[in-house]
Amino acid sequence: RRSLLAAPLEAHEPVGVTSDASATIETFSREAVYDACAARGATVGESVAGLLEKGGDSYLELRVATYRLVASLGRRPWFAKELAANDKAIALLTNPERENTPPGCRWRHEAVLGVLAAARAPEGETKISHGVASRLEAAAAGGPFGGGAGGVGSVAQVAVAQR
């Protein structure tokens, strides 16, 4: 898909410098997400769930990239609504035992905080069910490793060598 942004006139001129550049960029970002999901024949929530359910250390970088995407796009009402509509995606995102490596745990928590920011937005902007919002609140309260104030949570995998 070609970008609809105008090419800069000079090499040093940034692309999209019009007065409504942020709205234009937001629209293109939104269209790119929907186009990518449509190419897979899935919704946004199904696509995110499909990426997050790949387990094991060999898929850690893919899951971290997905968490980072959710952490940034999850703050947008349209993305948060799409994600909240998929129970599997929310279950994978809010489960602290899903990840057992420090980067995975930290980025999973950042993704939860991103979607939670949209869930806490005024009622008119984002309509996320109370049940999903409470699951996000609980996952955020648990912290990156899911232990929270008194829980055990996820234990990071480490190798212990004899000295």
PDB file of C-alpha atoms in Angstrom:
ATOM      1  CA  ARG A   1       0.000   0.000   0.000  1.00  0.00           C
ATOM      2  CA  ARG A   2       1.368   3.398  -0.921  1.00  0.00           C
ATOM      3  CA  SER A   3       1.482   6.198   1.586  1.00  0.00           C
ATOM      4  CA  LEU A   4      -0.928   9.011   0.881  1.00  0.00           C
ATOM      5  CA  LEU A   5       1.321  11.579   2.578  1.00  0.00           C
ATOM      6  CA  ALA A   6       2.782  14.153   0.246  1.00  0.00           C
ATOM      7  CA  ALA A   7       6.455  13.816  -0.515  1.00  0.00           C
ATOM      8  CA  PRO A   8       8.612  16.588   0.986  1.00  0.00           C
ATOM      9  CA  LEU A   9       9.618  19.416  -1.332  1.00  0.00           C
ATOM     10  CA  GLU A  10      13.164  19.521   0.015  1.00  0.00           C
ATOM     11  CA  ALA A  11      15.242  16.754   1.544  1.00  0.00           C
ATOM     12  CA  HIS A  12      15.194  18.389   4.999  1.00  0.00           C
ATOM     13  CA  GLU A  13      11.463  19.169   5.029  1.00  0.00           C
ATOM     14  CA  PRO A  14       9.487  16.732   7.186  1.00  0.00           C
ATOM     15  CA  VAL A  15       6.602  14.841   5.631  1.00  0.00           C
ATOM     16  CA  GLY A  16       3.090  15.871   6.659  1.00  0.00           C
ATOM     17  CA  VAL A  17       3.687  19.423   7.862  1.00  0.00           C
ATOM     18  CA  THR A  18       0.141  20.637   7.250  1.00  0.00           C
ATOM     19  CA  SER A  19      -1.977  22.017  10.066  1.00  0.00           C
ATOM     20  CA  ASP A  20      -3.958  18.779  10.354  1.00  0.00           C
ATOM     21  CA  ALA A  21      -0.904  16.544  10.137  1.00  0.00           C
ATOM     22  CA  SER A  22      -1.621  14.689  13.360  1.00  0.00           C
ATOM     23  CA  ALA A  23      -5.157  13.821  12.243  1.00  0.00           C
ATOM     24  CA  THR A  24      -3.827  12.697   8.874  1.00  0.00           C
ATOM     25  CA  ILE A  25      -1.143  10.542  10.423  1.00  0.00           C
ATOM     26  CA  GLU A  26      -3.679   9.066  12.858  1.00  0.00           C
ATOM     27  CA  THR A  27      -5.961   8.204   9.940  1.00  0.00           C
ATOM     28  CA  PHE A  28      -3.142   6.540   8.036  1.00  0.00           C
ATOM     29  CA  SER A  29      -2.051   4.589  11.096  1.00  0.00           C
ATOM     30  CA  ARG A  30      -5.598   3.395  11.634  1.00  0.00           C
ATOM     31  CA  GLU A  31      -5.996   2.397   7.985  1.00  0.00           C
ATOM     32  CA  ALA A  32      -2.656   0.563   8.036  1.00  0.00           C
ATOM     33  CA  VAL A  33      -3.713  -1.488  11.064  1.00  0.00           C
ATOM     34  CA  TYR A  34      -7.064  -2.389   9.530  1.00  0.00           C
ATOM     35  CA  ASP A  35      -5.450  -3.198   6.161  1.00  0.00           C
ATOM     36  CA  ALA A  36      -2.866  -5.473   7.799  1.00  0.00           C
ATOM     37  CA  CYS A  37      -5.565  -7.306   9.763  1.00  0.00           C
ATOM     38  CA  ALA A  38      -7.814  -7.588   6.720  1.00  0.00           C
ATOM     39  CA  ALA A  39      -4.942  -9.143   4.768  1.00  0.00           C
ATOM     40  CA  ARG A  40      -4.835 -11.891   7.410  1.00  0.00           C
ATOM     41  CA  GLY A  41      -8.619 -12.229   7.361  1.00  0.00           C
ATOM     42  CA  ALA A  42      -8.887 -11.360  11.044  1.00  0.00           C
ATOM     43  CA  THR A  43     -10.001  -8.575  13.322  1.00  0.00           C
ATOM     44  CA  VAL A  44      -7.521  -6.446  15.262  1.00  0.00           C
ATOM     45  CA  GLY A  45      -8.178  -8.419  18.455  1.00  0.00           C
ATOM     46  CA  GLU A  46      -7.781 -11.769  16.677  1.00  0.00           C
ATOM     47  CA  SER A  47      -4.505 -10.635  15.097  1.00  0.00           C
ATOM     48  CA  VAL A  48      -3.072  -9.496  18.431  1.00  0.00           C
ATOM     49  CA  ALA A  49      -4.234 -12.699  20.155  1.00  0.00           C
ATOM     50  CA  GLY A  50      -2.691 -14.798  17.383  1.00  0.00           C
ATOM     51  CA  LEU A  51       0.670 -13.127  17.888  1.00  0.00           C
ATOM     52  CA  LEU A  52       0.583 -13.261  21.687  1.00  0.00           C
ATOM     53  CA  GLU A  53      -0.390 -16.934  21.889  1.00  0.00           C
ATOM     54  CA  LYS A  54       2.867 -18.032  20.276  1.00  0.00           C
ATOM     55  CA  GLY A  55       4.716 -19.400  23.278  1.00  0.00           C
ATOM     56  CA  GLY A  56       8.317 -20.205  24.035  1.00  0.00           C
ATOM     57  CA  ASP A  57      11.501 -18.223  24.007  1.00  0.00           C
ATOM     58  CA  SER A  58      11.861 -18.513  20.233  1.00  0.00           C
ATOM     59  CA  TYR A  59       8.843 -16.182  19.845  1.00  0.00           C
ATOM     60  CA  LEU A  60       9.829 -13.755  22.629  1.00  0.00           C
ATOM     61  CA  GLU A  61      10.878 -10.987  20.234  1.00  0.00           C
ATOM     62  CA  LEU A  62       7.601 -11.296  18.320  1.00  0.00           C
ATOM     63  CA  ARG A  63       5.576 -11.082  21.540  1.00  0.00           C
ATOM     64  CA  VAL A  64       7.629  -8.119  22.805  1.00  0.00           C
ATOM     65  CA  ALA A  65       7.072  -6.320  19.488  1.00  0.00           C
ATOM     66  CA  THR A  66       3.344  -7.015  19.809  1.00  0.00           C
ATOM     67  CA  TYR A  67       3.301  -5.749  23.403  1.00  0.00           C
ATOM     68  CA  ARG A  68       5.100  -2.582  22.289  1.00  0.00           C
ATOM     69  CA  LEU A  69       2.558  -2.064  19.514  1.00  0.00           C
ATOM     70  CA  VAL A  70      -0.314  -2.538  21.966  1.00  0.00           C
ATOM     71  CA  ALA A  71       1.363  -0.210  24.491  1.00  0.00           C
ATOM     72  CA  SER A  72       1.351   2.642  21.979  1.00  0.00           C
ATOM     73  CA  LEU A  73      -1.778   1.967  19.914  1.00  0.00           C
ATOM     74  CA  GLY A  74      -3.741   0.787  22.945  1.00  0.00           C
ATOM     75  CA  ARG A  75      -3.967   4.384  24.115  1.00  0.00           C
ATOM     76  CA  ARG A  76      -6.084   5.180  21.069  1.00  0.00           C
ATOM     77  CA  PRO A  77      -9.822   4.647  21.597  1.00  0.00           C
ATOM     78  CA  TRP A  78     -10.411   2.815  18.309  1.00  0.00           C
ATOM     79  CA  PHE A  79      -7.632   0.293  18.965  1.00  0.00           C
ATOM     80  CA  ALA A  80      -8.605  -0.254  22.595  1.00  0.00           C
ATOM     81  CA  LYS A  81     -12.230  -0.957  21.585  1.00  0.00           C
ATOM     82  CA  GLU A  82     -11.111  -3.473  18.962  1.00  0.00           C
ATOM     83  CA  LEU A  83      -8.802  -5.206  21.437  1.00  0.00           C
ATOM     84  CA  ALA A  84     -11.368  -5.246  24.244  1.00  0.00           C
ATOM     85  CA  ALA A  85     -13.872  -6.913  21.922  1.00  0.00           C
ATOM     86  CA  ASN A  86     -11.677 -10.039  21.819  1.00  0.00           C
ATOM     87  CA  ASP A  87     -11.724 -12.036  25.074  1.00  0.00           C
ATOM     88  CA  LYS A  88      -8.718 -14.135  24.083  1.00  0.00           C
ATOM     89  CA  ALA A  89      -6.525 -11.072  23.483  1.00  0.00           C
ATOM     90  CA  ILE A  90      -7.518  -9.569  26.841  1.00  0.00           C
ATOM     91  CA  ALA A  91      -6.935 -12.907  28.606  1.00  0.00           C
ATOM     92  CA  LEU A  92      -3.436 -13.232  27.124  1.00  0.00           C
ATOM     93  CA  LEU A  93      -2.648  -9.614  27.899  1.00  0.00           C
ATOM     94  CA  THR A  94      -3.805  -9.689  31.521  1.00  0.00           C
ATOM     95  CA  ASN A  95      -2.361 -13.091  32.482  1.00  0.00           C
ATOM     96  CA  PRO A  96       0.840 -12.466  34.513  1.00  0.00           C
ATOM     97  CA  GLU A  97       1.881 -16.115  34.193  1.00  0.00           C
ATOM     98  CA  ARG A  98       1.945 -15.876  30.394  1.00  0.00           C
ATOM     99  CA  GLU A  99       5.454 -14.422  30.347  1.00  0.00           C
ATOM    100  CA  ASN A 100       8.457 -15.640  32.324  1.00  0.00           C
ATOM    101  CA  THR A 101      11.282 -13.466  31.015  1.00  0.00           C
ATOM    102  CA  PRO A 102      11.933  -9.946  32.323  1.00  0.00           C
ATOM    103  CA  PRO A 103      11.479  -8.214  28.925  1.00  0.00           C
ATOM    104  CA  GLY A 104       8.253 -10.105  28.259  1.00  0.00           C
ATOM    105  CA  CYS A 105       6.878  -9.305  31.716  1.00  0.00           C
ATOM    106  CA  ARG A 106       7.774  -5.625  31.515  1.00  0.00           C
ATOM    107  CA  TRP A 107       6.373  -5.084  28.040  1.00  0.00           C
ATOM    108  CA  ARG A 108       3.206  -7.067  28.829  1.00  0.00           C
ATOM    109  CA  HIS A 109       2.665  -4.687  31.750  1.00  0.00           C
ATOM    110  CA  GLU A 110       3.301  -1.644  29.540  1.00  0.00           C
ATOM    111  CA  ALA A 111       0.727  -2.949  27.059  1.00  0.00           C
ATOM    112  CA  VAL A 112      -1.814  -3.340  29.868  1.00  0.00           C
ATOM    113  CA  LEU A 113      -1.127   0.234  30.969  1.00  0.00           C
ATOM    114  CA  GLY A 114      -1.612   1.462  27.399  1.00  0.00           C
ATOM    115  CA  VAL A 115      -5.029  -0.132  27.005  1.00  0.00           C
ATOM    116  CA  LEU A 116      -5.953   0.886  30.546  1.00  0.00           C
ATOM    117  CA  ALA A 117      -5.243   4.531  29.655  1.00  0.00           C
ATOM    118  CA  ALA A 118      -7.911   4.314  26.947  1.00  0.00           C
ATOM    119  CA  ALA A 119     -10.290   2.477  29.278  1.00  0.00           C
ATOM    120  CA  ARG A 120      -9.971   5.310  31.807  1.00  0.00           C
ATOM    121  CA  ALA A 121     -10.760   7.928  29.166  1.00  0.00           C
ATOM    122  CA  PRO A 122     -14.080   9.776  29.416  1.00  0.00           C
ATOM    123  CA  GLU A 123     -17.106   7.583  28.674  1.00  0.00           C
ATOM    124  CA  GLY A 124     -17.868   9.110  25.284  1.00  0.00           C
ATOM    125  CA  GLU A 125     -14.454   8.435  23.774  1.00  0.00           C
ATOM    126  CA  THR A 126     -13.913   4.766  24.581  1.00  0.00           C
ATOM    127  CA  LYS A 127     -16.629   2.302  25.428  1.00  0.00           C
ATOM    128  CA  ILE A 128     -14.889  -0.614  27.154  1.00  0.00           C
ATOM    129  CA  SER A 129     -16.950  -2.917  29.335  1.00  0.00           C
ATOM    130  CA  HIS A 130     -16.586  -2.681  33.095  1.00  0.00           C
ATOM    131  CA  GLY A 131     -15.437  -6.323  33.242  1.00  0.00           C
ATOM    132  CA  VAL A 132     -12.559  -5.753  30.824  1.00  0.00           C
ATOM    133  CA  ALA A 133     -11.607  -2.516  32.587  1.00  0.00           C
ATOM    134  CA  SER A 134     -11.501  -4.297  35.963  1.00  0.00           C
ATOM    135  CA  ARG A 135      -9.305  -7.069  34.510  1.00  0.00           C
ATOM    136  CA  LEU A 136      -6.943  -4.421  33.148  1.00  0.00           C
ATOM    137  CA  GLU A 137      -6.918  -2.633  36.532  1.00  0.00           C
ATOM    138  CA  ALA A 138      -6.049  -5.898  38.314  1.00  0.00           C
ATOM    139  CA  ALA A 139      -3.269  -6.693  35.836  1.00  0.00           C
ATOM    140  CA  ALA A 140      -1.826  -3.186  36.169  1.00  0.00           C
ATOM    141  CA  ALA A 141      -1.969  -3.394  39.972  1.00  0.00           C
ATOM    142  CA  GLY A 142      -0.059  -6.678  39.841  1.00  0.00           C
ATOM    143  CA  GLY A 143       2.963  -4.928  38.373  1.00  0.00           C
ATOM    144  CA  PRO A 144       5.272  -6.216  35.650  1.00  0.00           C
ATOM    145  CA  PHE A 145       5.813  -9.596  37.278  1.00  0.00           C
ATOM    146  CA  GLY A 146       2.238 -10.051  38.478  1.00  0.00           C
ATOM    147  CA  GLY A 147       3.039 -10.219  42.188  1.00  0.00           C
ATOM    148  CA  GLY A 148       1.643  -6.852  43.191  1.00  0.00           C
ATOM    149  CA  ALA A 149       1.742  -6.016  46.871  1.00  0.00           C
ATOM    150  CA  GLY A 150       1.576  -9.538  48.286  1.00  0.00           C
ATOM    151  CA  GLY A 151       1.328 -12.077  45.485  1.00  0.00           C
ATOM    152  CA  VAL A 152       3.926 -14.399  44.072  1.00  0.00           C
ATOM    153  CA  GLY A 153       3.373 -13.674  40.373  1.00  0.00           C
ATOM    154  CA  SER A 154       5.655 -14.810  37.614  1.00  0.00           C
ATOM    155  CA  VAL A 155       9.172 -15.952  38.419  1.00  0.00           C
ATOM    156  CA  ALA A 156      11.774 -14.988  35.853  1.00  0.00           C
ATOM    157  CA  GLN A 157      13.837 -17.839  34.408  1.00  0.00           C
ATOM    158  CA  VAL A 158      17.474 -17.630  35.450  1.00  0.00           C
ATOM    159  CA  ALA A 159      20.335 -20.078  35.292  1.00  0.00           C
ATOM    160  CA  VAL A 160      22.212 -20.739  38.486  1.00  0.00           C
ATOM    161  CA  ALA A 161      25.786 -21.913  38.140  1.00  0.00           C
ATOM    162  CA  GLN A 162      27.803 -23.671  40.830  1.00  0.00           C
ATOM    163  CA  ARG A 163      30.862 -21.775  42.009  1.00  0.00           C
TER     164      ARG A 163
END
